[in-house]
CSV table of C-alpha atoms in Angstrom, one decimal:
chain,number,residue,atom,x,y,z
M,1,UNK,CA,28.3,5.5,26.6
M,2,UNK,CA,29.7,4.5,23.5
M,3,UNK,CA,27.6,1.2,23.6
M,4,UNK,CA,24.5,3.1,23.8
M,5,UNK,CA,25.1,5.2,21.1
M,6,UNK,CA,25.5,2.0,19.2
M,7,UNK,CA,22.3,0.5,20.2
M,8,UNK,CA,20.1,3.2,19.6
M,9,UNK,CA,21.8,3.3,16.4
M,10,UNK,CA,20.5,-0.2,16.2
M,11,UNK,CA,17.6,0.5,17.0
M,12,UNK,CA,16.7,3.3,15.3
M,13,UNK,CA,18.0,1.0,12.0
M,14,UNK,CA,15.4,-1.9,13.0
M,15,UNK,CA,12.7,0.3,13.1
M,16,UNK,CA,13.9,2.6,10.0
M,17,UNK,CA,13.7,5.6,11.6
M,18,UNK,CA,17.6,6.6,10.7
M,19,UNK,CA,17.8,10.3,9.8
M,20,UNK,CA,20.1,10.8,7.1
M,21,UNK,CA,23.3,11.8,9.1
M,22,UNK,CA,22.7,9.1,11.7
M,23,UNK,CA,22.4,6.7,8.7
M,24,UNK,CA,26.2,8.2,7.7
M,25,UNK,CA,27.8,7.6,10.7
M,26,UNK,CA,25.6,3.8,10.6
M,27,UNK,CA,27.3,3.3,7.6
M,28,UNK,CA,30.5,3.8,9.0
M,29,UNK,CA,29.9,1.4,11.8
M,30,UNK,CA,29.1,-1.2,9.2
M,31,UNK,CA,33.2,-1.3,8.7
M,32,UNK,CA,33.3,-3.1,11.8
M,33,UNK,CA,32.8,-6.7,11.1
M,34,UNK,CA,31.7,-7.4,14.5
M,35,UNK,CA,29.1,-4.3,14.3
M,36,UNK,CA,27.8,-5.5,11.4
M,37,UNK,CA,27.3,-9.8,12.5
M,38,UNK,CA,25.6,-8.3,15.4
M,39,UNK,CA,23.5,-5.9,13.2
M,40,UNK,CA,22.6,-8.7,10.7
M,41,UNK,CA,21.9,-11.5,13.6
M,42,UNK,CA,19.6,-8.6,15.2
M,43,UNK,CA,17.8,-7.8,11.8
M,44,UNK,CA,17.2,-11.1,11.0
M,45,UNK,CA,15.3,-12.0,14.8
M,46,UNK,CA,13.2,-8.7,13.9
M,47,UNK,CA,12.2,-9.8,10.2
M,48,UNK,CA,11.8,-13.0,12.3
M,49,UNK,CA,8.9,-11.7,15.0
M,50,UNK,CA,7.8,-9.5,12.1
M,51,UNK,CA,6.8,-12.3,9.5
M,52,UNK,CA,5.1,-14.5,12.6
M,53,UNK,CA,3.3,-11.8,14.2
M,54,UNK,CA,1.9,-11.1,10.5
M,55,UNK,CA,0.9,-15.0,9.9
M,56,UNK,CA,-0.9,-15.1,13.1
M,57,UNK,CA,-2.3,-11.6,11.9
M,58,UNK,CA,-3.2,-13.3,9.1
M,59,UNK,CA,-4.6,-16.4,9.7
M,60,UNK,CA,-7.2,-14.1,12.5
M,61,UNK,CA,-8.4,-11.6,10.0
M,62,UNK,CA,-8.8,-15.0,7.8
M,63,UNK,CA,-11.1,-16.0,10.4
M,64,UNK,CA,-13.0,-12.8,10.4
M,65,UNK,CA,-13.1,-12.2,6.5
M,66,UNK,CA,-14.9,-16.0,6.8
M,67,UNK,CA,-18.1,-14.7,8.6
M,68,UNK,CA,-18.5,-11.5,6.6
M,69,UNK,CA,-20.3,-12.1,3.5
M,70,UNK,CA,-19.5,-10.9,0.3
M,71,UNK,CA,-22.3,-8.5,-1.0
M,72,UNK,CA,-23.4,-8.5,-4.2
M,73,UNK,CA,-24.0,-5.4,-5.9
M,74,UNK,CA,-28.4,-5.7,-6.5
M,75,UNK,CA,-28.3,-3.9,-9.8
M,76,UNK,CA,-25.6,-6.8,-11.3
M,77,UNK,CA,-28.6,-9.3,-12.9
M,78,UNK,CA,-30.5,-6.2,-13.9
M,79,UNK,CA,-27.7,-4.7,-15.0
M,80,UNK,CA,-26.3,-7.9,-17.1
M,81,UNK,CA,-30.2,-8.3,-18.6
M,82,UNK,CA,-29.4,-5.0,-20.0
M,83,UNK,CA,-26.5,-5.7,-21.3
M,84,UNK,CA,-27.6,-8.6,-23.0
M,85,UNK,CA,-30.4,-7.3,-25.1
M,86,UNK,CA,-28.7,-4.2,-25.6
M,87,UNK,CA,-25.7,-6.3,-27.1
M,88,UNK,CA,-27.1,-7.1,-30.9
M,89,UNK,CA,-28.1,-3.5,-31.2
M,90,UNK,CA,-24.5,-2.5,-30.5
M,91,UNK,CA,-23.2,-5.1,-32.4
M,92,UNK,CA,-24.8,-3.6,-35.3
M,93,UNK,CA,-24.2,0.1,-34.0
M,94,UNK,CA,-20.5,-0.5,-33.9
M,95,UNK,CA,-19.9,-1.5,-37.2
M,96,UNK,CA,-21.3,1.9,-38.5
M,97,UNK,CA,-19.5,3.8,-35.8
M,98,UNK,CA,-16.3,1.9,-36.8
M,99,UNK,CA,-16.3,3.7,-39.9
M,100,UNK,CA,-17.4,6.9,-38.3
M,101,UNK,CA,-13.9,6.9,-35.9
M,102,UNK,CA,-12.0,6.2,-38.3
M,103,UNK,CA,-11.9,9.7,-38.8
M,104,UNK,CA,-12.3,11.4,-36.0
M,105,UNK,CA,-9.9,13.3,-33.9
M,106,UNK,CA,-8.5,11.0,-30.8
M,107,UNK,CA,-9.8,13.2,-28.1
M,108,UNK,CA,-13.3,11.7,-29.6
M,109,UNK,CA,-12.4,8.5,-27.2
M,110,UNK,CA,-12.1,10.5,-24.3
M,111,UNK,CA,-15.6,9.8,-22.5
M,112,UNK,CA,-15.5,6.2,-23.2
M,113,UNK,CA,-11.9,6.0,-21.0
M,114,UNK,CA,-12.3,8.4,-18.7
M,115,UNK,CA,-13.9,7.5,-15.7
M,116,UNK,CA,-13.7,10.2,-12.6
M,117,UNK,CA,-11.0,9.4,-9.7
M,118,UNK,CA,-13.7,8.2,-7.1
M,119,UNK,CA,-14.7,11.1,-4.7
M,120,UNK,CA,-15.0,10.9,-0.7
M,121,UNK,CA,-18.5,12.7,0.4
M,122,UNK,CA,-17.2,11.9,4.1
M,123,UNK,CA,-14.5,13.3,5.9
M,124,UNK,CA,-14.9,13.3,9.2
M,125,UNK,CA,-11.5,14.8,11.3
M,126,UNK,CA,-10.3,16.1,8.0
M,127,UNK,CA,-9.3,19.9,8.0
M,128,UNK,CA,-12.1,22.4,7.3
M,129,UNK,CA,-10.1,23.6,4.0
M,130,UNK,CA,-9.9,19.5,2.9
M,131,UNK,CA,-13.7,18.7,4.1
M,132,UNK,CA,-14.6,21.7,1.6
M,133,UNK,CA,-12.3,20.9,-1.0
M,134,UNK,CA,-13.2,16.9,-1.3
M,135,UNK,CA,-17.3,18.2,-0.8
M,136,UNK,CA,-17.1,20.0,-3.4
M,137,UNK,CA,-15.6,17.8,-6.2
M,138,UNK,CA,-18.3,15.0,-5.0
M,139,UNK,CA,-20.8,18.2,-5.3
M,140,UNK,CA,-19.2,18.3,-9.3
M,141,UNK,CA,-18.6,21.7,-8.8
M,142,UNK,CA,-15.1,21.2,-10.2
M,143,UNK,CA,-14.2,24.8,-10.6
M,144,UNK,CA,-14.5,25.6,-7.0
M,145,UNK,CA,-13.0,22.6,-5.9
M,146,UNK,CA,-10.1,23.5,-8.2
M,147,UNK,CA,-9.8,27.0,-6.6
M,148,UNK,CA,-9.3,25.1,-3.5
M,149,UNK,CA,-7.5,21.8,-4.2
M,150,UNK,CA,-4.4,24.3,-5.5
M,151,UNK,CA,-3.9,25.6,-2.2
M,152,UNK,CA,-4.0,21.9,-1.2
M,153,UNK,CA,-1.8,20.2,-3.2
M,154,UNK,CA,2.1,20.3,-2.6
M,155,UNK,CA,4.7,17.7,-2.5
M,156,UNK,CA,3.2,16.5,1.3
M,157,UNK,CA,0.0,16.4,0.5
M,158,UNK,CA,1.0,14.9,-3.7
M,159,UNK,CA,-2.8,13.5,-3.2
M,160,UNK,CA,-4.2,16.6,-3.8
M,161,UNK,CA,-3.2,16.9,-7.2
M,162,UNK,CA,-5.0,13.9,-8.3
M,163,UNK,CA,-8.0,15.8,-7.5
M,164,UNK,CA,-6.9,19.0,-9.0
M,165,UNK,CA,-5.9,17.1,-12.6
M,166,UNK,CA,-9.5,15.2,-12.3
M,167,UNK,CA,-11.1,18.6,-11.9
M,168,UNK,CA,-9.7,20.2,-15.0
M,169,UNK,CA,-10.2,17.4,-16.9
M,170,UNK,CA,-13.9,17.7,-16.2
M,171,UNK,CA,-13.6,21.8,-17.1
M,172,UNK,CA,-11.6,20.6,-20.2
M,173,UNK,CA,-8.9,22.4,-19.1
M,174,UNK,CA,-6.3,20.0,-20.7
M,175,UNK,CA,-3.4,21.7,-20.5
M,176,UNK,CA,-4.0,22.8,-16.8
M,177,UNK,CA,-4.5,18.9,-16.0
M,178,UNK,CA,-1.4,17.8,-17.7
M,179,UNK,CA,0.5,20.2,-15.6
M,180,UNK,CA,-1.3,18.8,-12.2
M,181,UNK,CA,-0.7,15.8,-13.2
M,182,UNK,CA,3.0,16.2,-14.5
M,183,UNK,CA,3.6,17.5,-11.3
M,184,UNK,CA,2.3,14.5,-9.0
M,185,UNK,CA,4.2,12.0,-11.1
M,186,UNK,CA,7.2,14.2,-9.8
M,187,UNK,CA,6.8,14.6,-6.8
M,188,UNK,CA,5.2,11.2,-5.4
M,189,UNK,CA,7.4,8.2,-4.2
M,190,UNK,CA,4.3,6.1,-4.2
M,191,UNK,CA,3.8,3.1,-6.5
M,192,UNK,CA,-0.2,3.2,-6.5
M,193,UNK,CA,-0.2,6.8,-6.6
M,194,UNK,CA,2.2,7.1,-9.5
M,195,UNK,CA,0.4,4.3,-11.6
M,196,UNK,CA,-3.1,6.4,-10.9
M,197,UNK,CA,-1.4,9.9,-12.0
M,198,UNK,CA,0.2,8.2,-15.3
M,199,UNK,CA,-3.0,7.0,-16.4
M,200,UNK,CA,-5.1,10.3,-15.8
M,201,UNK,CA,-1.7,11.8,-17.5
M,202,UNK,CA,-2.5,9.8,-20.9
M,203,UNK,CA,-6.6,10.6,-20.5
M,204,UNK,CA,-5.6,14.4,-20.2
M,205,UNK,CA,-3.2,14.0,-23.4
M,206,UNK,CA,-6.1,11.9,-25.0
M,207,UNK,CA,-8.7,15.2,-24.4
M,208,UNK,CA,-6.1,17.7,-25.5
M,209,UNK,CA,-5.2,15.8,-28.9
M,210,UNK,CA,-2.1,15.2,-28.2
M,211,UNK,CA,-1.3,11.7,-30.3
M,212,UNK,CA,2.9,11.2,-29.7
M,213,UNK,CA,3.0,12.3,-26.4
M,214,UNK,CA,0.1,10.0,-25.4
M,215,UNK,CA,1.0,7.1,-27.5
M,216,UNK,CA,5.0,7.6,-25.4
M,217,UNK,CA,3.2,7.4,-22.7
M,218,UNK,CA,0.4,4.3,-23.2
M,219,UNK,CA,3.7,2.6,-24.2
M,220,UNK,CA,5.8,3.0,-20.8
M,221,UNK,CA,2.4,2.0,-18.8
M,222,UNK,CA,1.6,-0.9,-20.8
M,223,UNK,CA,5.9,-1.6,-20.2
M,224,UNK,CA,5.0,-1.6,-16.4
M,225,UNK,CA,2.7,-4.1,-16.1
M,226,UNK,CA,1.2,-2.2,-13.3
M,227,UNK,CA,-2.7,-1.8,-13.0
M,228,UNK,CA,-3.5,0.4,-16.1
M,229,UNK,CA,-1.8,-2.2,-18.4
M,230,UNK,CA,-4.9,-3.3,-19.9
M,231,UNK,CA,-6.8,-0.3,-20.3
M,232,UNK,CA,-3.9,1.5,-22.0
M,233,UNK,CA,-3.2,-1.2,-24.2
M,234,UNK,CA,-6.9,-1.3,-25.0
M,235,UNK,CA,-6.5,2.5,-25.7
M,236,UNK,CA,-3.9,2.2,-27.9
M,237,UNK,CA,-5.6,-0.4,-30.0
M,238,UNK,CA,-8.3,2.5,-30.5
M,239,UNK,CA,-5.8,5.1,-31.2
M,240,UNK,CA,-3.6,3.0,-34.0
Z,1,UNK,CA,-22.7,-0.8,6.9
Z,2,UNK,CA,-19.3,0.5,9.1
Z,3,UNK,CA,-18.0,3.7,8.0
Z,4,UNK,CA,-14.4,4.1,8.8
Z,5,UNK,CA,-13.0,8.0,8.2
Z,6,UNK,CA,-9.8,8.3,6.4
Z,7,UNK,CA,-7.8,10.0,8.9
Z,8,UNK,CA,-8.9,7.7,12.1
Z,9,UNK,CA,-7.8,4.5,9.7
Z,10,UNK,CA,-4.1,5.9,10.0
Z,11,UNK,CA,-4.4,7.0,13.6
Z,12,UNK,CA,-5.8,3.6,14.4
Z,13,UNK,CA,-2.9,1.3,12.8
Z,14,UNK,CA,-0.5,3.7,14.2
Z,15,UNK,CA,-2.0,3.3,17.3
Z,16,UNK,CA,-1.5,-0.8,17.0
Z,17,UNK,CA,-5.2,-1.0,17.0
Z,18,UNK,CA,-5.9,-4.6,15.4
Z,19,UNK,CA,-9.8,-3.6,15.7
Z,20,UNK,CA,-9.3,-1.1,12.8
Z,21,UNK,CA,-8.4,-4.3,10.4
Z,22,UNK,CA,-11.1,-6.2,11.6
Z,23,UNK,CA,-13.2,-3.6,10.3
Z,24,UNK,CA,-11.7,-3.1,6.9
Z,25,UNK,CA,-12.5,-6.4,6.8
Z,26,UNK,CA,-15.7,-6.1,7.3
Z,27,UNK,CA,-16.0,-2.7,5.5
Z,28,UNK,CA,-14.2,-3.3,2.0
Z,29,UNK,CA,-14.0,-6.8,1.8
Z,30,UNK,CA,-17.1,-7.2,-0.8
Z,31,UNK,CA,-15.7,-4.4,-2.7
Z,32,UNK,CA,-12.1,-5.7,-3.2
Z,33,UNK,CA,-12.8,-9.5,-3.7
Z,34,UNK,CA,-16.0,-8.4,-6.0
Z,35,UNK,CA,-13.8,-6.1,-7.8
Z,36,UNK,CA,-10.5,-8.7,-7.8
Z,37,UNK,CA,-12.6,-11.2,-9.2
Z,38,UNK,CA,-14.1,-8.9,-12.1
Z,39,UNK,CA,-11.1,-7.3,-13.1
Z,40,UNK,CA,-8.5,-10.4,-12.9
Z,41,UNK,CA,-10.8,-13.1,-13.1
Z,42,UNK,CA,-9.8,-15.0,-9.5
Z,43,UNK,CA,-10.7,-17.4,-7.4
Z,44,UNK,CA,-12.9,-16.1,-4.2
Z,45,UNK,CA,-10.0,-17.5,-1.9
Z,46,UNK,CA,-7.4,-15.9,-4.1
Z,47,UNK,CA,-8.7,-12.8,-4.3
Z,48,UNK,CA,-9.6,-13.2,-0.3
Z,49,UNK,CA,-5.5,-13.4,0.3
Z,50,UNK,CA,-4.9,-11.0,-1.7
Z,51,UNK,CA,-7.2,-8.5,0.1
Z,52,UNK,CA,-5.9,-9.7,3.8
Z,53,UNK,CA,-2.5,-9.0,2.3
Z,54,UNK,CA,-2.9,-5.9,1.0
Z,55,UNK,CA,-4.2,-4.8,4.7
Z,56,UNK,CA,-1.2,-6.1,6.2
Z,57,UNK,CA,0.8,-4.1,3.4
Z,58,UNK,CA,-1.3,-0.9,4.3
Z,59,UNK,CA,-0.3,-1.6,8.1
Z,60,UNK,CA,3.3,-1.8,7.3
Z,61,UNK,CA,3.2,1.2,5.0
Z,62,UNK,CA,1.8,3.2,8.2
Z,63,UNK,CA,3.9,1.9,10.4
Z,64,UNK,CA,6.9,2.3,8.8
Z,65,UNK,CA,6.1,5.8,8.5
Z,66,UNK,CA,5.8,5.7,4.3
Z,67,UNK,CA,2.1,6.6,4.7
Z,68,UNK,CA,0.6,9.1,6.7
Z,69,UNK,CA,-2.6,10.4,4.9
Z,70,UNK,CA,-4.8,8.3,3.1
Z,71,UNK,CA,-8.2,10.1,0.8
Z,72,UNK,CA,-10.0,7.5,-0.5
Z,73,UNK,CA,-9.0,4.0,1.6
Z,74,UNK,CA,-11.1,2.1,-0.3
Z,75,UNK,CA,-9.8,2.7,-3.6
Z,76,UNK,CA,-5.9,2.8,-2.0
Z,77,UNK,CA,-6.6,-0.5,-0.9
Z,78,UNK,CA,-8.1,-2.3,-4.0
Z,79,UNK,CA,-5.1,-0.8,-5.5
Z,80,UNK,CA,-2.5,-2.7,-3.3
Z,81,UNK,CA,-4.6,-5.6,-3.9
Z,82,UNK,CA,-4.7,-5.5,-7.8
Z,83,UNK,CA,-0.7,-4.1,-7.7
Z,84,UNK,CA,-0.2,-7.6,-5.4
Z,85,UNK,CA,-1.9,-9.5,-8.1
Z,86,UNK,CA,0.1,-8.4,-11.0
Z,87,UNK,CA,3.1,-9.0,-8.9
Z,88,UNK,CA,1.6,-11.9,-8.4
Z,89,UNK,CA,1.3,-13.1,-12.3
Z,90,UNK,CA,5.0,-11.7,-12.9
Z,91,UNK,CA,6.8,-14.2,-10.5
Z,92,UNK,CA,4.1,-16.6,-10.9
Z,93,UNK,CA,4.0,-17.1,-7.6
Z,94,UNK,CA,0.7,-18.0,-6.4
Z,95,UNK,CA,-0.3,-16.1,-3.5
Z,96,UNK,CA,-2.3,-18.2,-1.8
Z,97,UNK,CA,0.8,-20.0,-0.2
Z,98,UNK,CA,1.9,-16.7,1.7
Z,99,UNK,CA,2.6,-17.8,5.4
Z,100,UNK,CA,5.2,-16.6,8.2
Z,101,UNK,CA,8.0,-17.9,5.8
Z,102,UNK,CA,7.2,-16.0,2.8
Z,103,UNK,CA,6.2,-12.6,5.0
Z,104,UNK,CA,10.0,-13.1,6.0
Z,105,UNK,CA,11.8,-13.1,3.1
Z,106,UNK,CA,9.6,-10.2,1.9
Z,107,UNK,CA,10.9,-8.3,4.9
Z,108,UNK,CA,14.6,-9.1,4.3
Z,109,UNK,CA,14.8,-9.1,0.3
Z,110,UNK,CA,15.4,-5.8,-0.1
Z,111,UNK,CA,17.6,-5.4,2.8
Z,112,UNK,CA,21.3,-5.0,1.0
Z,113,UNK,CA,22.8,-6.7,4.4
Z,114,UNK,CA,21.4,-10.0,3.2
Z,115,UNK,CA,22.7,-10.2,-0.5
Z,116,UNK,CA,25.4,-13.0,0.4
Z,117,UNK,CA,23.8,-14.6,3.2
Z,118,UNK,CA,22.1,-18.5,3.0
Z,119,UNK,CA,18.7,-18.4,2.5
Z,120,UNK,CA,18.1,-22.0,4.1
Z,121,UNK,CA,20.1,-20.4,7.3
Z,122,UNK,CA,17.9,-17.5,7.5
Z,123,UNK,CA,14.7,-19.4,7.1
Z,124,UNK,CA,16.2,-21.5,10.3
Z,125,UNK,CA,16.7,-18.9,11.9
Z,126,UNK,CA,12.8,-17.8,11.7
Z,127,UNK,CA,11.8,-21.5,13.4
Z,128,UNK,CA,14.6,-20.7,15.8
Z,129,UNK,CA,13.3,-17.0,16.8
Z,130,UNK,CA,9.8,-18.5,17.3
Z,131,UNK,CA,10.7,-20.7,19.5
Z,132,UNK,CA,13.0,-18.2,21.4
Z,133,UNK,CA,10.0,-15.8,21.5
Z,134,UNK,CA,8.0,-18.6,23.3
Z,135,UNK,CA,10.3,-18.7,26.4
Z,136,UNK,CA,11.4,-15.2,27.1
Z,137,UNK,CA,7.9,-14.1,28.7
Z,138,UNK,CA,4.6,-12.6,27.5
Z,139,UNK,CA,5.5,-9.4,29.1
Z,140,UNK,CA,9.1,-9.4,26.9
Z,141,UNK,CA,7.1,-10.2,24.5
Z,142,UNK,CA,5.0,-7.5,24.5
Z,143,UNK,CA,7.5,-5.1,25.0
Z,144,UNK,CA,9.4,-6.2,22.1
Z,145,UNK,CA,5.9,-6.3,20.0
Z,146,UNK,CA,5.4,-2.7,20.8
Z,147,UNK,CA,8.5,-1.3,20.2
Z,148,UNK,CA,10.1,-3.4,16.6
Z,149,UNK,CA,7.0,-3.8,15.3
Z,150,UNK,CA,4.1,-1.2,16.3
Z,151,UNK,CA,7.5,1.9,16.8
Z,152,UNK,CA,5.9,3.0,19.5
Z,153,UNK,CA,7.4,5.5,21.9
Z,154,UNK,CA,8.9,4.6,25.1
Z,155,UNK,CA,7.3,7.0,27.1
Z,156,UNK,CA,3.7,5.3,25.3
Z,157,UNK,CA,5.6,1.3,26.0
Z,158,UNK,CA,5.7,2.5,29.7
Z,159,UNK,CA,2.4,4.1,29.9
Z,160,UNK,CA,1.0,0.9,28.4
Z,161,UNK,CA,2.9,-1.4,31.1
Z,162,UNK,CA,2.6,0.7,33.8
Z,163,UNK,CA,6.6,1.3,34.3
Z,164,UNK,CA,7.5,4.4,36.5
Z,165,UNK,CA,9.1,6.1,33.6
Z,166,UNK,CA,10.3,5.9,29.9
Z,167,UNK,CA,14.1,5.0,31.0
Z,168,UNK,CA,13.0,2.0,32.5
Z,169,UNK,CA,10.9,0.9,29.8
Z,170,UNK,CA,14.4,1.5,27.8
Z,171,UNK,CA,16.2,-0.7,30.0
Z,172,UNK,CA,13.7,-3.5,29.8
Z,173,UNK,CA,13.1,-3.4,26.4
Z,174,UNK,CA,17.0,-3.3,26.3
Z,175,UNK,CA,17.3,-6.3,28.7
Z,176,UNK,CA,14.2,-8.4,27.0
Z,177,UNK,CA,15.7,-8.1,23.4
Z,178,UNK,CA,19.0,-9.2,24.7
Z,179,UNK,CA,17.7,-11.8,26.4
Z,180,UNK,CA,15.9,-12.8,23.1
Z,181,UNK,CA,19.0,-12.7,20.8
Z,182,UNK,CA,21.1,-14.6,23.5
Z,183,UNK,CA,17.9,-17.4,23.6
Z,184,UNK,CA,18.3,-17.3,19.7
Z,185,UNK,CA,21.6,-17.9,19.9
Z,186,UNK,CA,21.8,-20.6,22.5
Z,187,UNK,CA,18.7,-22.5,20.4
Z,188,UNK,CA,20.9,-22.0,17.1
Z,189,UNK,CA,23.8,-24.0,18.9
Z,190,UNK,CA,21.9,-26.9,19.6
């Protein structure tokens, strides 16, 4: 009996899916020298299956991503032409604005950062509230979509509140966004997430004029080397 | 053009469904490489890694229970891709090298079991449990497969392999893991 208490401990430890008591009295099993060699030998064959069923994974979807071609997006050349003979002109353009920004209020760089978390037209065996929510905000009508992305968002669903914060931003409710977005870096235990809130965090500080708190903030991303690094530092440049 | 709905992505890899990769392959591999390439200035075969990585990372994350509900996979995606390149840069550890030997000291570096243990010994060990895995039986195999790495159910391991009920997918799973650790053993003595 005993024993199989022990190994769906085990188990339940190579597959972390411990609750938090049963991770207690695992704990306390770990005293046991013997417990714990046959814990570590057992750990180590899983990590062991793990990491060669992934290579094989690996070296397959390999073999798929080398029949599907990467598509070019058709409007780069035009796109690039553009850019090219529209460079001189800015060139010119930016030495005069230079001057203009110089005095401005920082919440004047606010269009040129903020770019709109990307919206989902489609989704298909999402609940009727979500469908309307996300259909909404790719509709642009932010106000509604913020009506019903507050009922959304909670600390499950933290998501949500990326949506909500991009929503506000867009009604220039600042203070509303800094809130929403306050909220998700607190309650989300996801890297990716986390990195996306803290960025639309400093954009809402940025519309609202808020100079210290953003500059705090530009600081600890750029510190993090995480995927905003670069456009906060380029932010900060502006903002100096 | 495949469209692939949020919620049926994380049913899919929850399910064990290798399909659904194969189709965020096909789906968002011109957006992440495109957009790796652009934004960090990669190699096409770097940035390729990086993206079959980061769909392995997304499968793990499901799996393991740390992700249930994805919005926008594309973007989620791309980010585990960029996040893999800066993490990339910061150990400047090239990426491109990842094989089974590298996936397993991912999976046992944070474990704090393995602070004091030889890394050589471990990294036997992996050579040792492949070979083990080889002679203890495609069914063990599987049933192993399904239950350490996909966390399915019993009752779903013995609908899958046909076994009268879930205790005696228990006791075989019991029995072919044993029989694997024992093998592992036994190999490691020689």
């Amino acid at each position: 009996m005993q024993e199989e208490t022990h190994r769906a401990l085990i188990d339940k430890y190579l597959t972390d899916s411990l609750t938090e008591s049963e991770k207690d009295s695992f704990d306390l099993l770990l005293k046991d020298p013997e417990f714990k060699e046959a814990v570590l030998y057992e750990k180590r064959v899983v990590a062991a299956i793990k990491a060669s069923a992934n290579a094989k994974l690996k070296a397959h979807l390999k073999g798929i991503s080398s029949n599907t071609p990467i598509t070019e997006n058709s409007n780069t050349n035009y796109i690039k032409k553009l850019w090219l003979s529209a460079a001189s002109v800015l060139i010119i353009a930016s030495i005069g604005y230079f001057f203009y920004t110089s005095n401005q209020p920082i919440s004047n760089q606010f269009e040129e950062f903020y770019e709109l978390y990307p919206a989902v037209t489609i989704q298909r065996g999402e609940g009727d509230e979500v469908n309307k929510a996300l259909q909404l905000y790719s509709e642009e009508k932010y106000q509604e979509a913020a009506n019903e992305l507050t009922s959304l968002a909670s600390a499950d669903q933290p998501t949500y509140y990326l949506y909500l914060g991009n929503c506000y931003l867009q009604l220039g409710q600042s203070q509303n966004a800094i809130a929403a977005f306050e909220t998700l870096i607190e309650v989300s235990n996801d890297s990716i997430l986390t990195q996306h809130s803290q960025w639309y965090l400093a954009l809402a500080y940025l519309q609202s004029n808020e100079p210290e708190s953003l500059k705090a903030l530009l600081h600890k991303i750029i510190d993090q080397q995480g995927m905003y690094t670069e456009l906060a530092s380029k932010l900060l440049n502006k903002i100096d | 053009m495949i469209h692939l709905d949020n919620d049926s992505i994380v049913l899919r890899l929850k399910q064990g469904d290798q399909s659904c990769l194969e189709d965020l392959v096909v789906a968002y591999k011109g957006y992440c490489v495109n957009g790796l390439k652009k934004k960090t200035r990669c190699q096409n075969e770097e940035a390729e890694d990086l993206f079959i990585d980061a769909l392995l990372e997304l499968r793990d994350k499901v799996l393991s229970g740390k992700l249930d509900h994805l919005i926008n996979a594309k973007s989620y995606i791309f980010g585990i891709c960029y996040n893999k390149w800066l993490s990339a840069q910061r150990v400047k550890n090239k990426m491109n090298s990842i094989d089974a030997e590298n996936y397993y000291q991912q999976y046992l570096k944070d474990d704090m079991l393995f602070e004091s243990d030889d890394v050589d010994y471990k990294m036997q060990l992996l050579n040792i449990t492949n070979k083990a895995l080889e002679t203890i039986g495609e069914k063990c195999y599987k049933i192993i497969k399904y239950f350490y790495l996909e966390k399915k159910s019993m009752e779903d391991i013995a609908e899958i392999m046909g076994f009268a009920s879930s205790d005696v997918a228990k006791t075989s799973k019991s029995r072919c893991f044993k029989k694997l650790v024992e093998k592992t053993k036994e190999l490691e003595k020689q």
